[in-house]
Short mmCIF file of C-alpha atoms in Angstrom, two decimals:
data_model
loop_
_atom_site.label_atom_id
_atom_site.label_comp_id
_atom_site.label_asym_id
_atom_site.label_seq_id
_atom_site.Cartn_x
_atom_site.Cartn_y
_atom_site.Cartn_z
CA MET A 1 -42.23 -28.62 40.08
CA ARG A 2 -46.00 -29.09 40.06
CA PRO A 3 -48.15 -27.71 37.22
CA THR A 4 -50.01 -25.43 39.66
CA ALA A 5 -46.71 -23.99 40.82
CA LEU A 6 -45.67 -23.40 37.21
CA ALA A 7 -48.96 -21.66 36.49
CA THR A 8 -48.60 -19.48 39.57
CA ARG A 9 -45.05 -18.56 38.61
CA SER A 10 -46.05 -17.71 35.03
CA ALA A 11 -48.91 -15.58 36.35
CA ARG A 12 -46.56 -13.68 38.62
CA HIS A 13 -43.82 -13.32 35.99
CA PRO A 14 -45.53 -13.28 32.58
CA ARG A 15 -43.44 -13.64 29.45
CA LEU A 16 -43.90 -12.54 25.90
CA PRO A 17 -45.20 -15.36 23.65
CA PRO A 18 -43.19 -16.60 20.63
CA SER A 19 -45.54 -14.84 18.21
CA VAL A 20 -44.31 -11.47 19.52
CA TRP A 21 -40.70 -12.35 18.68
CA GLY A 22 -41.76 -13.60 15.25
CA LEU A 23 -43.62 -10.36 14.62
CA THR A 24 -40.48 -8.48 15.68
CA LEU A 25 -38.54 -10.20 12.90
CA CYS A 26 -41.34 -9.56 10.40
CA GLN A 27 -41.33 -5.91 11.40
CA ALA A 28 -37.57 -5.77 10.89
CA LEU A 29 -37.93 -7.16 7.37
CA LEU A 30 -40.85 -4.85 6.57
CA ILE A 31 -39.10 -1.69 7.76
CA SER A 32 -35.84 -2.70 6.04
CA GLY A 33 -37.74 -2.62 2.78
CA ASN A 34 -39.39 0.66 3.74
CA VAL A 35 -36.01 2.24 4.50
CA LEU A 36 -34.71 1.07 1.13
CA LEU A 37 -37.70 2.70 -0.56
CA ILE A 38 -37.24 5.95 1.36
CA ALA A 39 -33.58 6.16 0.35
CA THR A 40 -34.09 5.29 -3.32
CA SER A 41 -37.60 6.30 -4.45
CA PRO A 42 -37.06 10.11 -4.45
CA LEU A 43 -33.85 9.66 -6.45
CA ILE A 44 -35.50 7.25 -8.89
CA GLY A 45 -38.39 9.68 -9.18
CA ALA A 46 -35.95 12.50 -9.99
CA ARG A 47 -34.44 10.33 -12.79
CA LEU A 48 -37.74 9.19 -14.30
CA ALA A 49 -40.15 12.06 -13.59
CA PRO A 50 -40.88 14.68 -16.28
CA SER A 51 -40.09 17.50 -13.79
CA ALA A 52 -38.48 17.94 -10.37
CA GLY A 53 -41.83 18.70 -8.73
CA TRP A 54 -42.95 15.10 -9.35
CA SER A 55 -39.84 13.49 -7.89
CA THR A 56 -41.54 12.50 -4.60
CA LEU A 57 -44.68 11.16 -6.29
CA PRO A 58 -43.53 7.51 -5.86
CA VAL A 59 -43.21 8.06 -2.10
CA ALA A 60 -46.59 9.79 -1.97
CA LEU A 61 -48.25 6.94 -3.89
CA GLN A 62 -46.58 4.42 -1.61
CA LEU A 63 -48.19 6.15 1.36
CA LEU A 64 -51.46 6.53 -0.54
CA GLY A 65 -51.46 2.77 -1.09
CA LEU A 66 -50.72 2.31 2.60
CA THR A 67 -53.71 4.50 3.45
CA ALA A 68 -55.97 2.75 0.95
CA ALA A 69 -55.16 -0.61 2.56
CA THR A 70 -55.97 0.35 6.15
CA LEU A 71 -59.76 -0.01 6.10
CA PRO A 72 -59.77 -3.19 3.93
CA ALA A 73 -57.07 -4.64 6.19
CA GLY A 74 -59.32 -4.11 9.21
CA TRP A 75 -62.22 -5.82 7.43
CA LEU A 76 -60.03 -8.73 6.31
CA THR A 77 -58.64 -9.12 9.83
CA ALA A 78 -62.14 -9.37 11.29
CA HIS A 79 -63.25 -11.95 8.69
CA LEU A 80 -60.08 -13.90 7.78
CA GLY A 81 -57.89 -13.48 10.85
CA ARG A 82 -54.45 -11.98 11.31
CA LYS A 83 -52.38 -14.67 9.58
CA ARG A 84 -54.27 -14.81 6.27
CA THR A 85 -54.43 -11.03 6.10
CA PHE A 86 -50.68 -10.69 6.63
CA VAL A 87 -49.86 -13.34 4.02
CA LEU A 88 -52.16 -11.66 1.50
CA GLY A 89 -50.49 -8.32 2.17
CA ASN A 90 -47.04 -9.78 1.49
CA LEU A 91 -48.21 -11.25 -1.82
CA VAL A 92 -49.48 -7.83 -2.92
CA GLY A 93 -46.08 -6.37 -2.00
CA LEU A 94 -44.26 -8.95 -4.12
CA ALA A 95 -46.48 -8.05 -7.08
CA GLY A 96 -45.58 -4.38 -6.58
CA ILE A 97 -41.86 -5.17 -6.46
CA ALA A 98 -42.18 -7.05 -9.76
CA ALA A 99 -43.82 -3.97 -11.31
CA CYS A 100 -41.01 -1.72 -10.02
CA LEU A 101 -38.35 -4.04 -11.47
CA LEU A 102 -40.03 -3.92 -14.88
CA ALA A 103 -40.40 -0.12 -14.63
CA LEU A 104 -36.69 0.32 -13.89
CA VAL A 105 -35.72 -1.78 -16.90
CA GLN A 106 -38.10 0.14 -19.18
CA ALA A 107 -37.53 3.56 -17.49
CA HIS A 108 -41.30 3.90 -17.10
CA PHE A 109 -42.32 6.46 -14.47
CA GLY A 110 -46.02 5.51 -14.41
CA LEU A 111 -45.35 1.80 -13.90
CA PHE A 112 -42.88 2.57 -11.11
CA ASN A 113 -45.56 4.61 -9.34
CA LEU A 114 -48.01 1.73 -9.72
CA GLY A 115 -45.48 -0.60 -8.14
CA THR A 116 -44.82 1.67 -5.18
CA PHE A 117 -48.58 1.99 -4.65
CA ALA A 118 -48.88 -1.82 -4.37
CA ILE A 119 -45.86 -1.96 -2.03
CA GLY A 120 -47.54 0.71 0.06
CA MET A 121 -50.66 -1.44 0.35
CA SER A 122 -48.49 -4.27 1.64
CA ILE A 123 -46.86 -1.96 4.19
CA GLY A 124 -50.34 -0.82 5.27
CA VAL A 125 -51.25 -4.39 6.13
CA GLY A 126 -47.90 -4.89 7.87
CA MET A 127 -48.50 -1.86 10.07
CA LEU A 128 -50.98 -4.06 11.95
CA TYR A 129 -48.08 -6.16 13.25
CA ARG A 130 -47.90 -3.87 16.28
CA PHE A 131 -51.55 -4.43 17.19
CA ALA A 132 -51.19 -8.19 16.73
CA ALA A 133 -48.29 -8.13 19.20
CA LEU A 134 -50.35 -6.10 21.68
CA GLU A 135 -53.19 -8.62 21.53
CA ALA A 136 -50.86 -11.61 21.92
CA ALA A 137 -49.05 -10.24 24.99
CA PRO A 138 -50.25 -10.45 28.61
CA GLU A 139 -51.87 -7.28 29.93
CA PRO A 140 -48.85 -6.07 32.01
CA LEU A 141 -46.47 -6.51 29.06
CA ARG A 142 -48.45 -4.88 26.26
CA ASP A 143 -46.37 -1.69 26.18
CA SER A 144 -43.23 -3.85 26.15
CA ALA A 145 -44.59 -6.03 23.34
CA LEU A 146 -45.26 -2.95 21.22
CA SER A 147 -41.78 -1.62 21.97
CA TRP A 148 -40.07 -4.89 21.05
CA VAL A 149 -41.94 -5.19 17.76
CA MET A 150 -41.08 -1.62 16.82
CA ALA A 151 -37.48 -2.25 17.96
CA GLY A 152 -37.19 -4.55 14.96
CA GLY A 153 -36.56 -1.32 13.10
CA VAL A 154 -33.05 -1.24 14.59
CA VAL A 155 -32.13 -4.10 12.27
CA ALA A 156 -33.87 -2.22 9.47
CA ALA A 157 -31.86 0.92 10.18
CA LEU A 158 -28.69 -1.04 9.47
CA ALA A 159 -29.88 -3.35 6.71
CA GLY A 160 -32.04 -0.94 4.67
CA PRO A 161 -29.43 1.71 3.80
CA TRP A 162 -26.79 -1.00 3.29
CA LEU A 163 -28.99 -2.76 0.74
CA ALA A 164 -29.82 0.53 -0.97
CA GLU A 165 -26.20 1.60 -1.29
CA HIS A 166 -24.42 -1.70 -2.03
CA LEU A 167 -27.02 -3.14 -4.38
CA ARG A 168 -27.66 0.12 -6.23
CA ASP A 169 -25.08 -0.55 -8.96
CA ALA A 170 -24.97 -4.35 -8.65
CA LEU A 171 -26.63 -4.65 -12.08
CA ALA A 172 -26.41 -2.59 -15.25
CA THR A 173 -29.63 -0.71 -14.48
CA PRO A 174 -29.25 1.60 -11.46
CA PHE A 175 -31.28 0.56 -8.39
CA LEU A 176 -32.38 -2.71 -10.02
CA GLY A 177 -30.30 -4.73 -7.57
CA SER A 178 -31.78 -2.77 -4.64
CA PHE A 179 -35.30 -3.77 -5.59
CA MET A 180 -34.27 -7.40 -6.09
CA GLY A 181 -32.98 -7.28 -2.52
CA LEU A 182 -36.35 -5.85 -1.49
CA GLY A 183 -38.04 -8.87 -3.05
CA GLY A 184 -35.80 -11.14 -0.97
CA LEU A 185 -36.92 -9.37 2.22
CA TYR A 186 -40.58 -9.89 1.37
CA LEU A 187 -40.06 -13.58 0.58
CA ALA A 188 -38.32 -14.06 3.94
CA ALA A 189 -41.22 -12.34 5.76
CA LEU A 190 -43.73 -14.51 3.89
CA GLY A 191 -41.95 -17.67 4.99
CA LEU A 192 -41.78 -16.50 8.60
CA LEU A 193 -45.45 -15.52 8.74
CA SER A 194 -46.48 -18.99 7.59
CA THR A 195 -44.92 -20.46 10.76
CA LEU A 196 -46.53 -18.12 13.31
CA ARG A 197 -49.72 -18.72 15.27
CA PHE A 198 -52.07 -15.89 16.12
CA ALA A 199 -54.85 -15.72 18.67
CA PRO A 200 -58.31 -14.91 17.28
CA VAL A 201 -59.03 -11.19 17.12
CA THR A 202 -62.21 -11.66 19.20
CA PRO A 203 -62.17 -14.62 21.64
CA ARG A 204 -64.95 -17.02 20.67
CA ALA A 205 -65.54 -18.42 24.16
CA THR A 206 -66.14 -15.01 25.72
CA PRO A 207 -69.51 -13.35 25.01
CA LEU A 208 -68.85 -9.78 23.92
CA PRO A 209 -71.21 -6.80 23.82
CA PRO A 210 -72.05 -5.53 20.34
CA PRO A 211 -69.53 -3.01 18.94
CA ARG A 212 -70.44 0.61 19.51
CA PRO A 213 -71.09 2.89 16.51
CA VAL A 214 -68.14 4.83 15.17
CA GLY A 215 -69.68 8.14 16.21
CA GLN A 216 -70.05 6.96 19.79
CA LEU A 217 -66.44 5.74 19.84
CA LEU A 218 -65.12 9.05 18.54
CA ARG A 219 -67.09 11.00 21.14
CA GLN A 220 -64.67 9.70 23.75
CA PRO A 221 -62.39 12.75 24.06
CA LEU A 222 -59.14 10.83 24.51
CA LEU A 223 -59.64 8.47 21.55
CA PRO A 224 -59.52 11.28 18.92
CA ALA A 225 -56.61 12.77 20.86
CA ALA A 226 -54.62 9.54 20.49
CA ILE A 227 -55.40 9.38 16.77
CA ALA A 228 -54.48 13.05 16.24
CA CYS A 229 -51.17 12.67 18.09
CA ALA A 230 -50.17 9.64 16.03
CA ALA A 231 -51.19 11.34 12.77
CA LEU A 232 -49.43 14.65 13.44
CA GLY A 233 -46.22 13.05 14.71
CA TYR A 234 -46.01 10.68 11.75
CA ALA A 235 -46.85 13.33 9.14
CA VAL A 236 -44.28 15.85 10.41
CA MET A 237 -41.59 13.18 10.51
CA ASN A 238 -42.45 11.85 7.06
CA LEU A 239 -42.51 15.22 5.30
CA ALA A 240 -39.11 16.24 6.66
CA MET A 241 -37.63 12.79 6.03
CA THR A 242 -38.94 12.58 2.45
CA ALA A 243 -37.51 15.99 1.60
CA THR A 244 -34.11 15.20 3.15
CA PRO A 245 -32.57 13.27 0.18
CA LEU A 246 -33.58 16.10 -2.16
CA ALA A 247 -32.26 18.81 0.19
CA MET A 248 -28.96 16.96 0.65
CA SER A 249 -28.62 16.46 -3.09
CA HIS A 250 -29.20 20.19 -3.65
CA ALA A 251 -26.56 20.91 -0.99
CA GLY A 252 -24.01 18.88 -2.99
CA HIS A 253 -23.88 15.70 -0.89
CA ASP A 254 -23.53 12.34 -2.62
CA PHE A 255 -25.76 9.26 -2.26
CA GLY A 256 -23.45 7.69 0.34
CA ALA A 257 -23.96 10.66 2.66
CA VAL A 258 -27.73 10.52 2.09
CA ALA A 259 -27.81 6.80 2.97
CA GLU A 260 -25.74 7.41 6.10
CA VAL A 261 -28.05 10.18 7.33
CA ILE A 262 -31.14 8.03 6.67
CA GLN A 263 -29.46 5.22 8.59
CA TRP A 264 -28.90 7.42 11.64
CA HIS A 265 -32.47 8.62 11.34
CA MET A 266 -33.81 5.07 11.36
CA LEU A 267 -31.67 4.15 14.35
CA ALA A 268 -33.11 7.12 16.22
CA MET A 269 -36.61 6.03 15.20
CA PHE A 270 -36.38 2.49 16.51
CA ALA A 271 -33.46 2.06 18.94
CA PRO A 272 -35.28 3.92 21.77
CA SER A 273 -38.09 1.36 21.50
CA PHE A 274 -36.23 -0.83 23.99
CA ILE A 275 -37.03 1.70 26.73
CA THR A 276 -40.08 3.51 25.33
CA GLY A 277 -42.51 1.02 26.86
CA ARG A 278 -40.94 1.35 30.30
CA LEU A 279 -40.90 5.15 30.09
CA THR A 280 -44.52 5.17 28.95
CA ARG A 281 -45.62 3.07 31.93
CA ARG A 282 -43.80 5.47 34.27
CA LEU A 283 -44.73 8.83 32.73
CA GLY A 284 -48.00 8.06 30.99
CA HIS A 285 -48.93 8.14 27.31
CA ALA A 286 -49.72 11.85 27.00
CA ARG A 287 -46.54 13.02 28.76
CA MET A 288 -44.39 10.83 26.53
CA ILE A 289 -46.09 12.32 23.48
CA ALA A 290 -45.35 15.83 24.79
CA ILE A 291 -41.66 14.91 25.13
CA GLY A 292 -41.72 13.60 21.58
CA ALA A 293 -43.24 16.86 20.33
CA LEU A 294 -40.36 18.78 21.93
CA CYS A 295 -37.88 16.51 20.12
CA LEU A 296 -39.64 17.21 16.82
CA PHE A 297 -39.49 20.94 17.55
CA ALA A 298 -35.73 20.75 18.16
CA SER A 299 -35.18 18.73 14.98
CA LEU A 300 -36.86 21.37 12.82
CA LEU A 301 -34.62 24.08 14.25
CA CYS A 302 -31.52 22.13 13.14
CA ALA A 303 -32.34 23.02 9.52
CA TRP A 304 -31.18 26.57 10.30
CA LEU A 305 -27.72 25.57 11.51
CA THR A 306 -25.70 24.71 8.39
CA PRO A 307 -26.11 22.54 5.25
CA ALA A 308 -23.29 20.24 6.46
CA VAL A 309 -23.85 16.49 6.77
CA TRP A 310 -23.61 16.58 10.57
CA ALA A 311 -26.47 19.09 10.77
CA PHE A 312 -28.68 16.88 8.60
CA ALA A 313 -27.74 13.87 10.77
CA LEU A 314 -28.50 15.72 14.02
CA GLY A 315 -31.83 17.01 12.74
CA LEU A 316 -32.89 13.64 11.35
CA GLY A 317 -31.79 11.94 14.59
CA LEU A 318 -34.01 14.20 16.70
CA LEU A 319 -36.76 13.74 14.12
CA GLY A 320 -36.61 9.96 14.52
CA LEU A 321 -36.57 10.20 18.32
CA GLY A 322 -39.60 12.50 18.25
CA TRP A 323 -41.47 10.04 16.04
CA ASN A 324 -40.71 7.18 18.45
CA PHE A 325 -41.90 9.15 21.47
CA THR A 326 -45.14 10.19 19.74
CA PHE A 327 -46.22 7.29 17.54
CA LEU A 328 -45.53 4.39 19.91
CA PRO A 329 -47.22 5.87 23.01
CA ALA A 330 -50.15 7.03 20.85
CA SER A 331 -50.58 3.50 19.45
CA ALA A 332 -50.54 1.97 22.94
CA TRP A 333 -52.83 4.71 24.24
CA LEU A 334 -55.35 3.95 21.49
CA THR A 335 -55.79 0.36 22.71
CA THR A 336 -57.08 1.57 26.10
CA HIS A 337 -60.16 3.21 24.57
CA TYR A 338 -61.99 0.35 22.85
CA ARG A 339 -63.37 -3.10 23.65
CA ALA A 340 -62.02 -6.36 22.29
CA GLY A 341 -64.69 -6.70 19.58
CA GLU A 342 -64.08 -3.15 18.39
CA ALA A 343 -60.33 -3.60 17.79
CA PRO A 344 -60.28 -4.16 13.97
CA ARG A 345 -62.58 -1.20 13.32
CA VAL A 346 -60.82 1.29 15.59
CA GLN A 347 -57.34 0.19 14.46
CA ALA A 348 -58.37 0.61 10.82
CA ILE A 349 -59.81 4.09 11.47
CA ASN A 350 -56.63 5.08 13.31
CA ASP A 351 -54.29 3.90 10.56
CA CYS A 352 -56.49 5.42 7.85
CA ALA A 353 -56.31 8.84 9.55
CA VAL A 354 -52.59 8.54 10.28
CA PHE A 355 -51.51 7.50 6.82
CA ALA A 356 -53.94 9.73 4.92
CA LEU A 357 -52.24 12.73 6.51
CA THR A 358 -48.83 11.10 5.99
CA SER A 359 -49.60 10.57 2.29
CA LEU A 360 -50.42 14.25 1.89
CA SER A 361 -47.16 15.15 3.61
CA ALA A 362 -45.15 12.96 1.23
CA LEU A 363 -46.95 14.39 -1.79
CA ALA A 364 -46.20 17.91 -0.59
CA ALA A 365 -42.54 17.25 0.25
CA GLY A 366 -41.18 17.61 -3.30
CA PRO A 367 -43.09 20.75 -4.33
CA LEU A 368 -42.53 22.44 -0.94
CA ASN A 369 -38.81 21.71 -1.01
CA ALA A 370 -38.54 23.07 -4.57
CA TRP A 371 -40.67 26.13 -3.77
CA LEU A 372 -39.59 27.03 -0.22
CA GLY A 373 -36.22 25.41 0.23
CA TRP A 374 -35.09 23.23 3.13
CA GLN A 375 -35.06 25.89 5.86
CA GLN A 376 -38.45 27.45 5.09
CA LEU A 377 -40.02 24.01 4.75
CA ASN A 378 -39.01 23.14 8.31
CA LEU A 379 -40.31 26.50 9.51
CA TRP A 380 -43.73 25.71 8.05
CA LEU A 381 -43.85 22.48 10.06
CA LEU A 382 -43.53 24.25 13.43
CA PRO A 383 -47.30 25.03 13.80
CA ALA A 384 -48.15 21.34 13.40
CA VAL A 385 -45.65 20.42 16.10
CA LEU A 386 -47.05 23.09 18.43
CA LEU A 387 -50.57 21.74 17.84
CA LEU A 388 -49.33 18.25 18.73
CA LEU A 389 -47.78 19.58 21.93
CA VAL A 390 -51.00 21.37 22.94
CA ILE A 391 -53.12 18.24 22.38
CA ALA A 392 -50.72 16.12 24.42
CA LEU A 393 -50.59 18.59 27.33
CA ARG A 394 -54.38 18.97 27.44
CA ALA A 395 -54.78 15.20 27.35
CA ALA A 396 -52.23 14.80 30.15
CA ARG A 397 -54.18 17.26 32.28
CA ALA A 398 -57.49 15.53 31.53
CA THR A 399 -55.99 12.13 32.32
CA ARG A 400 -54.56 13.39 35.61
CA HIS A 401 -57.88 14.91 36.67
CA GLY A 402 -59.77 11.81 35.59
CA SER A 403 -57.47 9.49 37.54
CA GLY A 404 -57.81 11.74 40.58
CA ALA A 405 -61.59 11.62 40.36
CA ARG A 406 -61.49 7.84 40.01
CA THR A 407 -59.23 7.65 43.05
CA ILE A 408 -61.66 9.79 45.11
CA ARG A 409 -64.64 7.73 43.98
CA GLY A 410 -62.77 4.51 44.71
CA GLY A 411 -61.86 5.76 48.18
CA GLN A 412 -65.46 6.70 48.84
CA GLU A 413 -66.64 3.25 47.77
CA ARG A 414 -64.15 1.60 50.11
CA LEU A 415 -65.15 3.85 53.04
CA ARG A 416 -68.89 3.27 52.76
CA PRO A 417 -68.91 -0.27 54.27
CA LEU A 418 -66.67 0.92 57.11
CA ALA A 419 -68.97 3.86 57.85
CA ARG A 420 -72.02 1.60 57.77
CA ARG A 421 -70.39 -0.85 60.16
CA ALA A 422 -69.37 1.94 62.54
CA ALA A 423 -72.93 3.29 62.56
CA GLU A 424 -74.31 -0.15 63.40
CA GLN A 425 -71.90 -0.50 66.28
CA ALA A 426 -72.71 2.99 67.59
CA HIS A 427 -76.52 2.50 67.50
CA PRO A 428 -77.29 -1.21 68.07
CA ASP A 429 -80.84 -0.55 69.37
CA GLU A 430 -81.78 1.42 66.29
CA GLN A 431 -80.38 -1.35 64.07
CA ARG A 432 -82.50 -4.02 65.85
CA THR A 433 -85.60 -1.86 65.46
CA ARG A 434 -84.92 -1.44 61.75
CA GLN A 435 -84.49 -5.20 61.30
CA ARG A 436 -87.85 -5.87 63.03
#
């Protein structure tokens, strides 16, 4: 087959590049570690903290570190490139794991919080994997690339709780073996990243217009809508998920039941990613986010059923599905509202907003669960979900009207040459006079 024929065939049937599949594996390793932290950190905090109200502080500091890393990660990406930024993030995560191991041996609550903060910074850098996959994929497959990278969480949903449960008592100090397994995940991701190739963030051969100011970017009505949808969906999911191990422990369930519920939650978060991209292309970003908001609404109502394990599993399953249908479409939607040279800045602003709100939700999970209880806590989350639904529905209406206007304008542009030609044919004498 000739090279031109191969090029034509690849243009007609584009494929995802190898870097997307490598990022999928890196995402699986990253989220496996995140799942392990979610399942263990609140329980470790309850053992080491001076009071029950501080039990979720390690999770909150993990998310605070994630938030603190978003803007520097955008700057590093623009100046050092994707690969060096990702490698640096993994090294910071390994340093945090070492601090957590030492804190567990010494039963030092402050040092453990410092370690989770550093791990959070590493996760903040790794959250850019999804944008790297979007940039590497051909234009028609960008939603699919994002879905495949996030689908790496399916592996994490199985591996993370297994590592947390089976390595918990592997050594004399509880949870020490779990964090040693976490270090192994980060070393594997570091080795994989060193083999991947990434395209430059801004193509050097293509002259690009100067980036627009942040204020001008945020004045686009749909760009803040995409950021708000991602932030609200993630924060609601994270607050309920962080409080779940504490609520299940108060209901008398053991750690095995907690790990199983978290596992089902993670499967619901990432397994739908195989079809989320296709559904988003068919329904549109805003409509998918509205469906996700309805799933979040249903998950919060499950808290009022019964304190049995199956009710926690059902609620956390719907919670994970709602996160998938809000966060993934919002991330893909964001990329349609900036130019190539503006990508690092806008992505950093988006992740900073998303994870700042998520950090506050994690910090509030412990005190709210102790003060309100599991049922009232979920009731307090309903206004945020309703706000998310309103934003998504208004954006869907604006997008529909905007596309209709573009269609009308496009039709008018196509009809103008035909009308001009018909007028020339109807009045040839007048046309000759005008030419003279």
